[in-house]
Amino acid sequence: MKLRATLIGFSAILMWSFLALLTAASGKMPPFQLSAICFAIASLPGILVLVLKPSRLALLKQPASVWIVGIAGLFGYHFLYFTALRNAPAVEAGLIAYLWPLLIVVGSALLPGEKLRWYHLVGALAGLCGTFLIVGRNGVNFDGAYALGYGAAFLCAFTWSGYSLLTRRFDAVSTDVVTGFCLATSILSLVCHLALETTVWPQGVVEWVAVVGLGLFPVGAAFYAWDYGVKNGNIQILGAASYAAPLLSTLILTLFGFAEATPRIAIACVLVTGGAVLAAQDMFRKKSAPAREAAAAE
C-alpha cells in the first residue's frame, strides 16, 4: 500500500518534469492567465467524477482548515512563485524556491510516526546540489536589490513544503477535494490576471495543445497524484525524489532541442539519482526483508 502510494506520488514528479517543455510550447500567455486556464482544465476531470457519482459530493464537506491549507498551498505557491520571478532573476529565484523538497524531508520529522534518518537528509542535500548544477549553470549572483523577489521565493518554498506536510496530517480527507482546490486557484488566478496582466491568447494548434496538456498533467493530474502520495506514501522519499523534476525537465528539453547536453548535466544526474536512492533506503530494506526471511527458512 505504502509503496504503491509512493509510486503514485512519484508520478506527479514525472509530470512536473514536463512543465518547462509544455510552458515553452504554450506561447507568450501571461503566467496568471495561464494558471487560471490550466487549473480550470485541471478541475474538469474531478467535476466530471462528481457529476457521474453525486454521492462523492459529500466528500467535499470538510473543515475550513482543510480548504484553507489546500487553497493556500496551490494558489499561494503559484502567486509567490510568479511574484518571485517578476522581482528577481529567474535562476536565483528558482534555486531558492526549490528548497521545498529539502524542507519536506526535514519537516517530516515533526509528523507522527515519522523518523528523520541521516540518509534522508544527505539524499535531499545531494539532490539540492544536483539542482544547483542544473539551474545555476550560467552562474549565480545574489543581489540585495532583488530582496522582494528572494523573499517571495523563500515563502514559496515554505508554502509548498508546508502544504505537503499538512496534507499528510489530513490523510483521512479524500483526494476529491483537490478538485475544489484547483477550481478556487483558477478563480483567484483569474482575478490576479484581470488586475495585473494583459490578456494574450495562444496562437495556433500547437500552443493550444500545450496549454491543454499543462492543465491535464503537470498542473492537473500531478496535484491529485501528489495529494494521494504524501497522504499515503513515504513522504521523505518523495521529498528527496522531487529533485528529479528539474533534472528530468532539463533532459526532456535537451531531447527536444531546447537545451544542450553537458558534463554538468551528467554530474547532476548522478547527484540527484544517487540522492534519491540513498533516501529510499527504508523502502529497499523493507522490500528485501521478506526475501532474507525466505532464504533463512530454506
Tab-separated table of N, CA, C and O in Angstrom, residues 93-196:
chain	number	residue	atom	x	y	z
A	93	ALA	N	15.897	33.011	-8.115
A	93	ALA	CA	14.566	32.784	-7.570
A	93	ALA	C	14.206	31.296	-7.625
A	93	ALA	O	13.642	30.734	-6.678
A	94	GLY	N	14.562	30.658	-8.743
A	94	GLY	CA	14.265	29.236	-8.894
A	94	GLY	C	15.012	28.382	-7.892
A	94	GLY	O	14.462	27.436	-7.323
A	95	LEU	N	16.278	28.705	-7.651
A	95	LEU	CA	17.073	27.946	-6.682
A	95	LEU	C	16.500	28.067	-5.272
A	95	LEU	O	16.410	27.086	-4.536
A	96	ILE	N	16.105	29.276	-4.889
A	96	ILE	CA	15.546	29.477	-3.549
A	96	ILE	C	14.206	28.743	-3.424
A	96	ILE	O	13.942	28.052	-2.437
A	97	ALA	N	13.368	28.882	-4.444
A	97	ALA	CA	12.049	28.244	-4.412
A	97	ALA	C	12.173	26.733	-4.322
A	97	ALA	O	11.332	26.061	-3.710
A	98	TYR	N	13.251	26.197	-4.914
A	98	TYR	CA	13.400	24.745	-4.932
A	98	TYR	C	14.067	24.206	-3.666
A	98	TYR	O	14.584	23.094	-3.647
A	99	LEU	N	13.978	24.967	-2.593
A	99	LEU	CA	14.356	24.443	-1.282
A	99	LEU	C	13.236	23.575	-0.699
A	99	LEU	O	13.431	22.885	0.301
A	100	TRP	N	12.045	23.609	-1.330
A	100	TRP	CA	10.904	22.903	-0.725
A	100	TRP	C	11.099	21.395	-0.555
A	100	TRP	O	10.638	20.844	0.460
A	101	PRO	N	11.769	20.672	-1.463
A	101	PRO	CA	11.952	19.244	-1.182
A	101	PRO	C	12.770	19.001	0.091
A	101	PRO	O	12.459	18.110	0.881
A	102	LEU	N	13.822	19.805	0.284
A	102	LEU	CA	14.646	19.667	1.487
A	102	LEU	C	13.828	19.997	2.730
A	102	LEU	O	13.929	19.313	3.757
A	103	LEU	N	12.987	21.022	2.636
A	103	LEU	CA	12.144	21.398	3.771
A	103	LEU	C	11.131	20.301	4.099
A	103	LEU	O	10.795	20.082	5.270
A	104	ILE	N	10.648	19.598	3.079
A	104	ILE	CA	9.724	18.488	3.323
A	104	ILE	C	10.435	17.376	4.087
A	104	ILE	O	9.903	16.822	5.053
A	105	VAL	N	11.647	17.039	3.637
A	105	VAL	CA	12.403	15.964	4.286
A	105	VAL	C	12.683	16.313	5.744
A	105	VAL	O	12.477	15.498	6.654
A	106	VAL	N	13.164	17.532	5.996
A	106	VAL	CA	13.478	17.955	7.363
A	106	VAL	C	12.199	18.063	8.198
A	106	VAL	O	12.138	17.600	9.338
A	107	GLY	N	11.169	18.664	7.621
A	107	GLY	CA	9.917	18.856	8.347
A	107	GLY	C	9.181	17.573	8.651
A	107	GLY	O	8.355	17.523	9.567
A	108	SER	N	9.466	16.513	7.897
A	108	SER	CA	8.779	15.238	8.112
A	108	SER	C	9.053	14.675	9.500
A	108	SER	O	8.289	13.860	10.013
A	109	ALA	N	10.144	15.122	10.111
A	109	ALA	CA	10.478	14.653	11.458
A	109	ALA	C	9.421	15.077	12.475
A	109	ALA	O	9.315	14.493	13.552
A	110	LEU	N	8.642	16.101	12.137
A	110	LEU	CA	7.602	16.595	13.042
A	110	LEU	C	6.296	15.830	12.896
A	110	LEU	O	5.364	16.037	13.686
A	111	LEU	N	6.206	14.951	11.882
A	111	LEU	CA	4.971	14.215	11.642
A	111	LEU	C	4.882	12.986	12.538
A	111	LEU	O	5.903	12.348	12.819
A	112	PRO	N	3.683	12.647	12.986
A	112	PRO	CA	3.507	11.450	13.828
A	112	PRO	C	3.960	10.187	13.104
A	112	PRO	O	3.638	9.978	11.928
A	113	GLY	N	4.742	9.369	13.784
A	113	GLY	CA	5.161	8.094	13.217
A	113	GLY	C	6.318	8.164	12.244
A	113	GLY	O	6.730	7.143	11.686
A	114	GLU	N	6.875	9.358	12.006
A	114	GLU	CA	7.985	9.502	11.057
A	114	GLU	C	9.287	9.746	11.809
A	114	GLU	O	9.302	10.431	12.831
A	115	LYS	N	10.379	9.195	11.297
A	115	LYS	CA	11.702	9.414	11.866
A	115	LYS	C	12.647	9.897	10.772
A	115	LYS	O	12.702	9.306	9.689
A	116	LEU	N	13.348	10.968	11.050
A	116	LEU	CA	14.297	11.519	10.085
A	116	LEU	C	15.650	10.842	10.277
A	116	LEU	O	16.268	10.953	11.335
A	117	ARG	N	16.103	10.125	9.246
A	117	ARG	CA	17.396	9.445	9.291
A	117	ARG	C	18.436	10.276	8.548
A	117	ARG	O	18.112	11.129	7.732
A	118	TRP	N	19.700	9.984	8.826
A	118	TRP	CA	20.779	10.744	8.186
A	118	TRP	C	20.733	10.610	6.670
A	118	TRP	O	21.044	11.560	5.934
A	119	TYR	N	20.353	9.425	6.169
A	119	TYR	CA	20.358	9.228	4.722
A	119	TYR	C	19.219	9.979	4.028
A	119	TYR	O	19.322	10.296	2.839
A	120	HIS	N	18.132	10.278	4.748
A	120	HIS	CA	17.085	11.120	4.172
A	120	HIS	C	17.645	12.523	3.916
A	120	HIS	O	17.464	13.108	2.838
A	121	LEU	N	18.333	13.051	4.935
A	121	LEU	CA	18.869	14.411	4.843
A	121	LEU	C	19.981	14.506	3.803
A	121	LEU	O	20.004	15.425	2.978
A	122	VAL	N	20.926	13.549	3.814
A	122	VAL	CA	22.035	13.554	2.845
A	122	VAL	C	21.503	13.376	1.431
A	122	VAL	O	21.967	14.032	0.485
A	123	GLY	N	20.504	12.513	1.262
A	123	GLY	CA	19.913	12.315	-0.062
A	123	GLY	C	19.278	13.583	-0.586
A	123	GLY	O	19.430	13.933	-1.769
A	124	ALA	N	18.568	14.312	0.286
A	124	ALA	CA	17.933	15.563	-0.125
A	124	ALA	C	18.976	16.630	-0.458
A	124	ALA	O	18.825	17.399	-1.420
A	125	LEU	N	20.060	16.695	0.346
A	125	LEU	CA	21.122	17.669	0.078
A	125	LEU	C	21.835	17.369	-1.241
A	125	LEU	O	22.211	18.287	-1.985
A	126	ALA	N	22.024	16.074	-1.548
A	126	ALA	CA	22.633	15.693	-2.828
A	126	ALA	C	21.753	16.148	-3.979
A	126	ALA	O	22.232	16.655	-5.005
A	127	GLY	N	20.443	15.975	-3.812
A	127	GLY	CA	19.512	16.440	-4.838
A	127	GLY	C	19.562	17.945	-5.008
A	127	GLY	O	19.496	18.460	-6.136
A	128	LEU	N	19.681	18.674	-3.893
A	128	LEU	CA	19.784	20.134	-3.954
A	128	LEU	C	21.038	20.555	-4.711
A	128	LEU	O	21.014	21.487	-5.525
A	129	CYS	N	22.151	19.864	-4.462
A	129	CYS	CA	23.406	20.167	-5.173
A	129	CYS	C	23.251	19.905	-6.673
A	129	CYS	O	23.731	20.681	-7.513
A	130	GLY	N	22.583	18.799	-7.006
A	130	GLY	CA	22.351	18.496	-8.412
A	130	GLY	C	21.489	19.554	-9.070
A	130	GLY	O	21.738	19.966	-10.217
A	131	THR	N	20.471	20.023	-8.345
A	131	THR	CA	19.603	21.081	-8.866
A	131	THR	C	20.377	22.372	-9.070
A	131	THR	O	20.181	23.092	-10.053
A	132	PHE	N	21.304	22.657	-8.147
A	132	PHE	CA	22.137	23.861	-8.273
A	132	PHE	C	22.958	23.804	-9.559
A	132	PHE	O	23.103	24.808	-10.265
A	133	LEU	N	23.502	22.629	-9.882
A	133	LEU	CA	24.295	22.480	-11.105
A	133	LEU	C	23.456	22.726	-12.350
A	133	LEU	O	23.931	23.274	-13.342
A	134	ILE	N	22.184	22.303	-12.288
A	134	ILE	CA	21.311	22.456	-13.449
A	134	ILE	C	20.830	23.896	-13.594
A	134	ILE	O	21.018	24.535	-14.627
A	135	VAL	N	20.215	24.414	-12.528
A	135	VAL	CA	19.594	25.738	-12.596
A	135	VAL	C	20.642	26.844	-12.661
A	135	VAL	O	20.467	27.846	-13.357
A	136	GLY	N	21.759	26.658	-11.941
A	136	GLY	CA	22.780	27.698	-11.910
A	136	GLY	C	23.913	27.484	-12.884
A	136	GLY	O	25.043	27.888	-12.626
A	137	ARG	N	23.613	26.849	-14.017
A	137	ARG	CA	24.670	26.506	-14.980
A	137	ARG	C	25.387	27.717	-15.549
A	137	ARG	O	26.534	27.626	-15.988
A	138	ASN	N	24.726	28.879	-15.560
A	138	ASN	CA	25.357	30.094	-16.097
A	138	ASN	C	25.831	31.032	-14.995
A	138	ASN	O	26.103	32.206	-15.242
A	139	GLY	N	25.917	30.504	-13.785
A	139	GLY	CA	26.378	31.326	-12.668
A	139	GLY	C	25.228	31.856	-11.829
A	139	GLY	O	24.096	31.956	-12.289
A	140	VAL	N	25.538	32.175	-10.590
A	140	VAL	CA	24.543	32.695	-9.659
A	140	VAL	C	25.076	33.968	-9.036
A	140	VAL	O	26.239	34.040	-8.646
A	141	ASN	N	24.236	34.983	-8.955
A	141	ASN	CA	24.665	36.256	-8.392
A	141	ASN	C	23.517	36.867	-7.590
A	141	ASN	O	22.601	37.466	-8.140
A	142	PHE	N	23.551	36.666	-6.269
A	142	PHE	CA	22.500	37.204	-5.421
A	142	PHE	C	22.761	38.691	-5.165
A	142	PHE	O	23.843	39.079	-4.750
A	143	ASP	N	21.755	39.520	-5.431
A	143	ASP	CA	21.871	40.969	-5.323
A	143	ASP	C	20.784	41.472	-4.379
A	143	ASP	O	19.602	41.133	-4.531
A	144	GLY	N	21.175	42.295	-3.411
A	144	GLY	CA	20.228	42.823	-2.433
A	144	GLY	C	19.103	43.627	-3.058
A	144	GLY	O	18.052	43.807	-2.440
A	145	ALA	N	19.294	44.120	-4.276
A	145	ALA	CA	18.256	44.897	-4.940
A	145	ALA	C	17.018	44.052	-5.237
A	145	ALA	O	15.937	44.586	-5.481
A	146	TYR	N	17.199	42.733	-5.231
A	146	TYR	CA	16.090	41.830	-5.547
A	146	TYR	C	15.545	41.158	-4.286
A	146	TYR	O	15.018	40.046	-4.338
A	147	ALA	N	15.666	41.844	-3.154
A	147	ALA	CA	15.249	41.259	-1.872
A	147	ALA	C	13.785	40.843	-1.878
A	147	ALA	O	13.419	39.797	-1.318
A	148	LEU	N	12.924	41.635	-2.507
A	148	LEU	CA	11.497	41.295	-2.561
A	148	LEU	C	11.286	39.968	-3.286
A	148	LEU	O	10.537	39.104	-2.813
A	149	GLY	N	11.962	39.791	-4.415
A	149	GLY	CA	11.837	38.558	-5.171
A	149	GLY	C	12.391	37.362	-4.413
A	149	GLY	O	11.788	36.285	-4.407
A	150	TYR	N	13.542	37.554	-3.752
A	150	TYR	CA	14.130	36.463	-2.978
A	150	TYR	C	13.208	36.080	-1.815
A	150	TYR	O	13.029	34.896	-1.508
A	151	GLY	N	12.630	37.098	-1.172
A	151	GLY	CA	11.723	36.827	-0.061
A	151	GLY	C	10.501	36.040	-0.517
A	151	GLY	O	10.064	35.101	0.155
A	152	ALA	N	9.960	36.414	-1.676
A	152	ALA	CA	8.805	35.700	-2.223
A	152	ALA	C	9.177	34.254	-2.552
A	152	ALA	O	8.380	33.336	-2.345
A	153	ALA	N	10.405	34.048	-3.038
A	153	ALA	CA	10.858	32.693	-3.377
A	153	ALA	C	10.990	31.828	-2.117
A	153	ALA	O	10.620	30.651	-2.118
A	154	PHE	N	11.517	32.435	-1.027
A	154	PHE	CA	11.605	31.704	0.242
A	154	PHE	C	10.216	31.327	0.737
A	154	PHE	O	9.970	30.191	1.157
A	155	LEU	N	9.286	32.275	0.689
A	155	LEU	CA	7.918	31.995	1.114
A	155	LEU	C	7.285	30.931	0.225
A	155	LEU	O	6.495	30.104	0.689
A	156	CYS	N	7.652	30.948	-1.038
A	156	CYS	CA	7.176	29.953	-1.988
A	156	CYS	C	7.597	28.547	-1.543
A	156	CYS	O	6.786	27.613	-1.517
A	157	ALA	N	8.880	28.406	-1.184
A	157	ALA	CA	9.402	27.110	-0.735
A	157	ALA	C	8.708	26.652	0.536
A	157	ALA	O	8.327	25.480	0.670
A	158	PHE	N	8.518	27.564	1.485
A	158	PHE	CA	7.859	27.201	2.737
A	158	PHE	C	6.374	26.900	2.518
A	158	PHE	O	5.803	26.047	3.203
A	159	THR	N	5.757	27.586	1.558
A	159	THR	CA	4.336	27.360	1.288
A	159	THR	C	4.092	25.955	0.761
A	159	THR	O	3.209	25.237	1.251
A	160	TRP	N	4.891	25.534	-0.235
A	160	TRP	CA	4.634	24.209	-0.809
A	160	TRP	C	5.053	23.082	0.140
A	160	TRP	O	4.358	22.069	0.243
A	161	SER	N	6.158	23.265	0.842
A	161	SER	CA	6.561	22.237	1.804
A	161	SER	C	5.550	22.168	2.944
A	161	SER	O	5.180	21.074	3.400
A	162	GLY	N	5.064	23.320	3.395
A	162	GLY	CA	4.068	23.335	4.457
A	162	GLY	C	2.776	22.687	4.014
A	162	GLY	O	2.158	21.909	4.767
A	163	TYR	N	2.358	22.987	2.789
A	163	TYR	CA	1.141	22.359	2.238
A	163	TYR	C	1.292	20.845	2.195
A	163	TYR	O	0.391	20.101	2.600
A	164	SER	N	2.437	20.372	1.719
A	164	SER	CA	2.657	18.928	1.586
A	164	SER	C	2.661	18.241	2.946
A	164	SER	O	2.088	17.158	3.116
A	165	LEU	N	3.306	18.869	3.926
A	165	LEU	CA	3.387	18.270	5.264
A	165	LEU	C	2.032	18.298	5.972
A	165	LEU	O	1.633	17.327	6.620
A	166	LEU	N	1.300	19.407	5.824
A	166	LEU	CA	-0.011	19.495	6.462
A	166	LEU	C	-1.017	18.574	5.784
A	166	LEU	O	-1.925	18.044	6.443
A	167	THR	N	-0.846	18.357	4.472
A	167	THR	CA	-1.720	17.428	3.762
A	167	THR	C	-1.599	16.036	4.360
A	167	THR	O	-2.575	15.288	4.447
A	168	ARG	N	-0.383	15.673	4.787
A	168	ARG	CA	-0.164	14.380	5.419
A	168	ARG	C	-0.987	14.272	6.698
A	168	ARG	O	-1.472	13.176	7.044
A	169	ARG	N	-1.179	15.384	7.393
A	169	ARG	CA	-1.982	15.371	8.625
A	169	ARG	C	-3.459	15.160	8.316
A	169	ARG	O	-4.216	14.734	9.183
A	170	PHE	N	-3.861	15.464	7.054
A	170	PHE	CA	-5.253	15.282	6.651
A	170	PHE	C	-5.405	14.002	5.831
A	170	PHE	O	-6.093	13.973	4.817
A	171	ASP	N	-4.748	12.932	6.279
A	171	ASP	CA	-4.734	11.704	5.494
A	171	ASP	C	-6.111	11.067	5.339
A	171	ASP	O	-6.334	10.266	4.426
A	172	ALA	N	-7.069	11.416	6.205
A	172	ALA	CA	-8.414	10.851	6.101
A	172	ALA	C	-9.281	11.615	5.104
A	172	ALA	O	-10.390	11.178	4.776
A	173	VAL	N	-8.785	12.744	4.613
A	173	VAL	CA	-9.553	13.577	3.669
A	173	VAL	C	-9.386	13.031	2.255
A	173	VAL	O	-8.262	12.799	1.802
A	174	SER	N	-10.495	12.843	1.553
A	174	SER	CA	-10.454	12.295	0.200
A	174	SER	C	-9.736	13.229	-0.774
A	174	SER	O	-9.831	14.464	-0.669
A	175	THR	N	-9.045	12.640	-1.747
A	175	THR	CA	-8.357	13.419	-2.783
A	175	THR	C	-9.348	14.167	-3.672
A	175	THR	O	-8.955	15.063	-4.422
A	176	ASP	N	-10.639	13.850	-3.566
A	176	ASP	CA	-11.669	14.572	-4.332
A	176	ASP	C	-11.626	16.070	-4.056
A	176	ASP	O	-11.996	16.871	-4.922
A	177	VAL	N	-11.174	16.465	-2.862
A	177	VAL	CA	-11.178	17.887	-2.516
A	177	VAL	C	-10.192	18.677	-3.367
A	177	VAL	O	-10.311	19.900	-3.480
A	178	VAL	N	-9.228	17.990	-3.982
A	178	VAL	CA	-8.268	18.685	-4.855
A	178	VAL	C	-9.003	19.363	-6.002
A	178	VAL	O	-8.567	20.403	-6.506
A	179	THR	N	-10.130	18.795	-6.413
A	179	THR	CA	-10.952	19.431	-7.449
A	179	THR	C	-11.352	20.831	-7.020
A	179	THR	O	-11.260	21.793	-7.792
A	180	GLY	N	-11.791	20.954	-5.770
A	180	GLY	CA	-12.160	22.268	-5.244
A	180	GLY	C	-10.974	23.197	-5.131
A	180	GLY	O	-11.078	24.398	-5.412
A	181	PHE	N	-9.818	22.654	-4.734
A	181	PHE	CA	-8.605	23.476	-4.642
A	181	PHE	C	-8.247	24.054	-6.014
A	181	PHE	O	-7.882	25.227	-6.131
A	182	CYS	N	-8.325	23.201	-7.041
A	182	CYS	CA	-7.969	23.631	-8.397
A	182	CYS	C	-8.940	24.704	-8.903
A	182	CYS	O	-8.530	25.697	-9.516
A	183	LEU	N	-10.235	24.496	-8.639
A	183	LEU	CA	-11.241	25.458	-9.100
A	183	LEU	C	-11.047	26.808	-8.413
A	183	LEU	O	-11.097	27.868	-9.059
A	184	ALA	N	-10.802	26.784	-7.107
A	184	ALA	CA	-10.574	28.034	-6.367
A	184	ALA	C	-9.304	28.729	-6.844
A	184	ALA	O	-9.270	29.961	-6.985
A	185	THR	N	-8.250	27.949	-7.113
A	185	THR	CA	-6.991	28.515	-7.610
A	185	THR	C	-7.195	29.160	-8.975
A	185	THR	O	-6.624	30.221	-9.275
A	186	SER	N	-8.012	28.530	-9.812
A	186	SER	CA	-8.312	29.088	-11.132
A	186	SER	C	-9.009	30.444	-11.003
A	186	SER	O	-8.648	31.407	-11.694
A	187	ILE	N	-9.990	30.519	-10.113
A	187	ILE	CA	-10.745	31.770	-9.937
A	187	ILE	C	-9.845	32.877	-9.386
A	187	ILE	O	-9.856	34.010	-9.883
A	188	LEU	N	-9.032	32.548	-8.384
A	188	LEU	CA	-8.131	33.549	-7.806
A	188	LEU	C	-7.066	33.988	-8.809
A	188	LEU	O	-6.683	35.166	-8.854
A	189	SER	N	-6.588	33.060	-9.635
A	189	SER	CA	-5.608	33.399	-10.672
A	189	SER	C	-6.236	34.326	-11.711
A	189	SER	O	-5.577	35.242	-12.224
A	190	LEU	N	-7.510	34.074	-12.023
A	190	LEU	CA	-8.218	34.938	-12.979
A	190	LEU	C	-8.324	36.357	-12.440
A	190	LEU	O	-8.118	37.339	-13.177
A	191	VAL	N	-8.617	36.476	-11.148
A	191	VAL	CA	-8.696	37.808	-10.527
A	191	VAL	C	-7.348	38.518	-10.629
A	191	VAL	O	-7.273	39.705	-10.992
A	192	CYS	N	-6.258	37.801	-10.344
A	192	CYS	CA	-4.917	38.387	-10.444
A	192	CYS	C	-4.598	38.773	-11.890
A	192	CYS	O	-3.980	39.820	-12.142
A	193	HIS	N	-5.015	37.932	-12.821
A	193	HIS	CA	-4.761	38.226	-14.232
A	193	HIS	C	-5.461	39.512	-14.646
A	193	HIS	O	-4.860	40.387	-15.285
A	194	LEU	N	-6.742	39.630	-14.290
A	194	LEU	CA	-7.503	40.819	-14.684
A	194	LEU	C	-6.948	42.078	-14.041
A	194	LEU	O	-7.008	43.168	-14.632
A	195	ALA	N	-6.360	41.929	-12.856
A	195	ALA	CA	-5.836	43.094	-12.145
A	195	ALA	C	-4.416	43.460	-12.555
A	195	ALA	O	-4.038	44.646	-12.502
A	196	LEU	N	-3.627	42.474	-12.993
A	196	LEU	CA	-2.192	42.716	-13.173
A	196	LEU	C	-1.672	42.508	-14.595
A	196	LEU	O	-0.557	42.962	-14.902
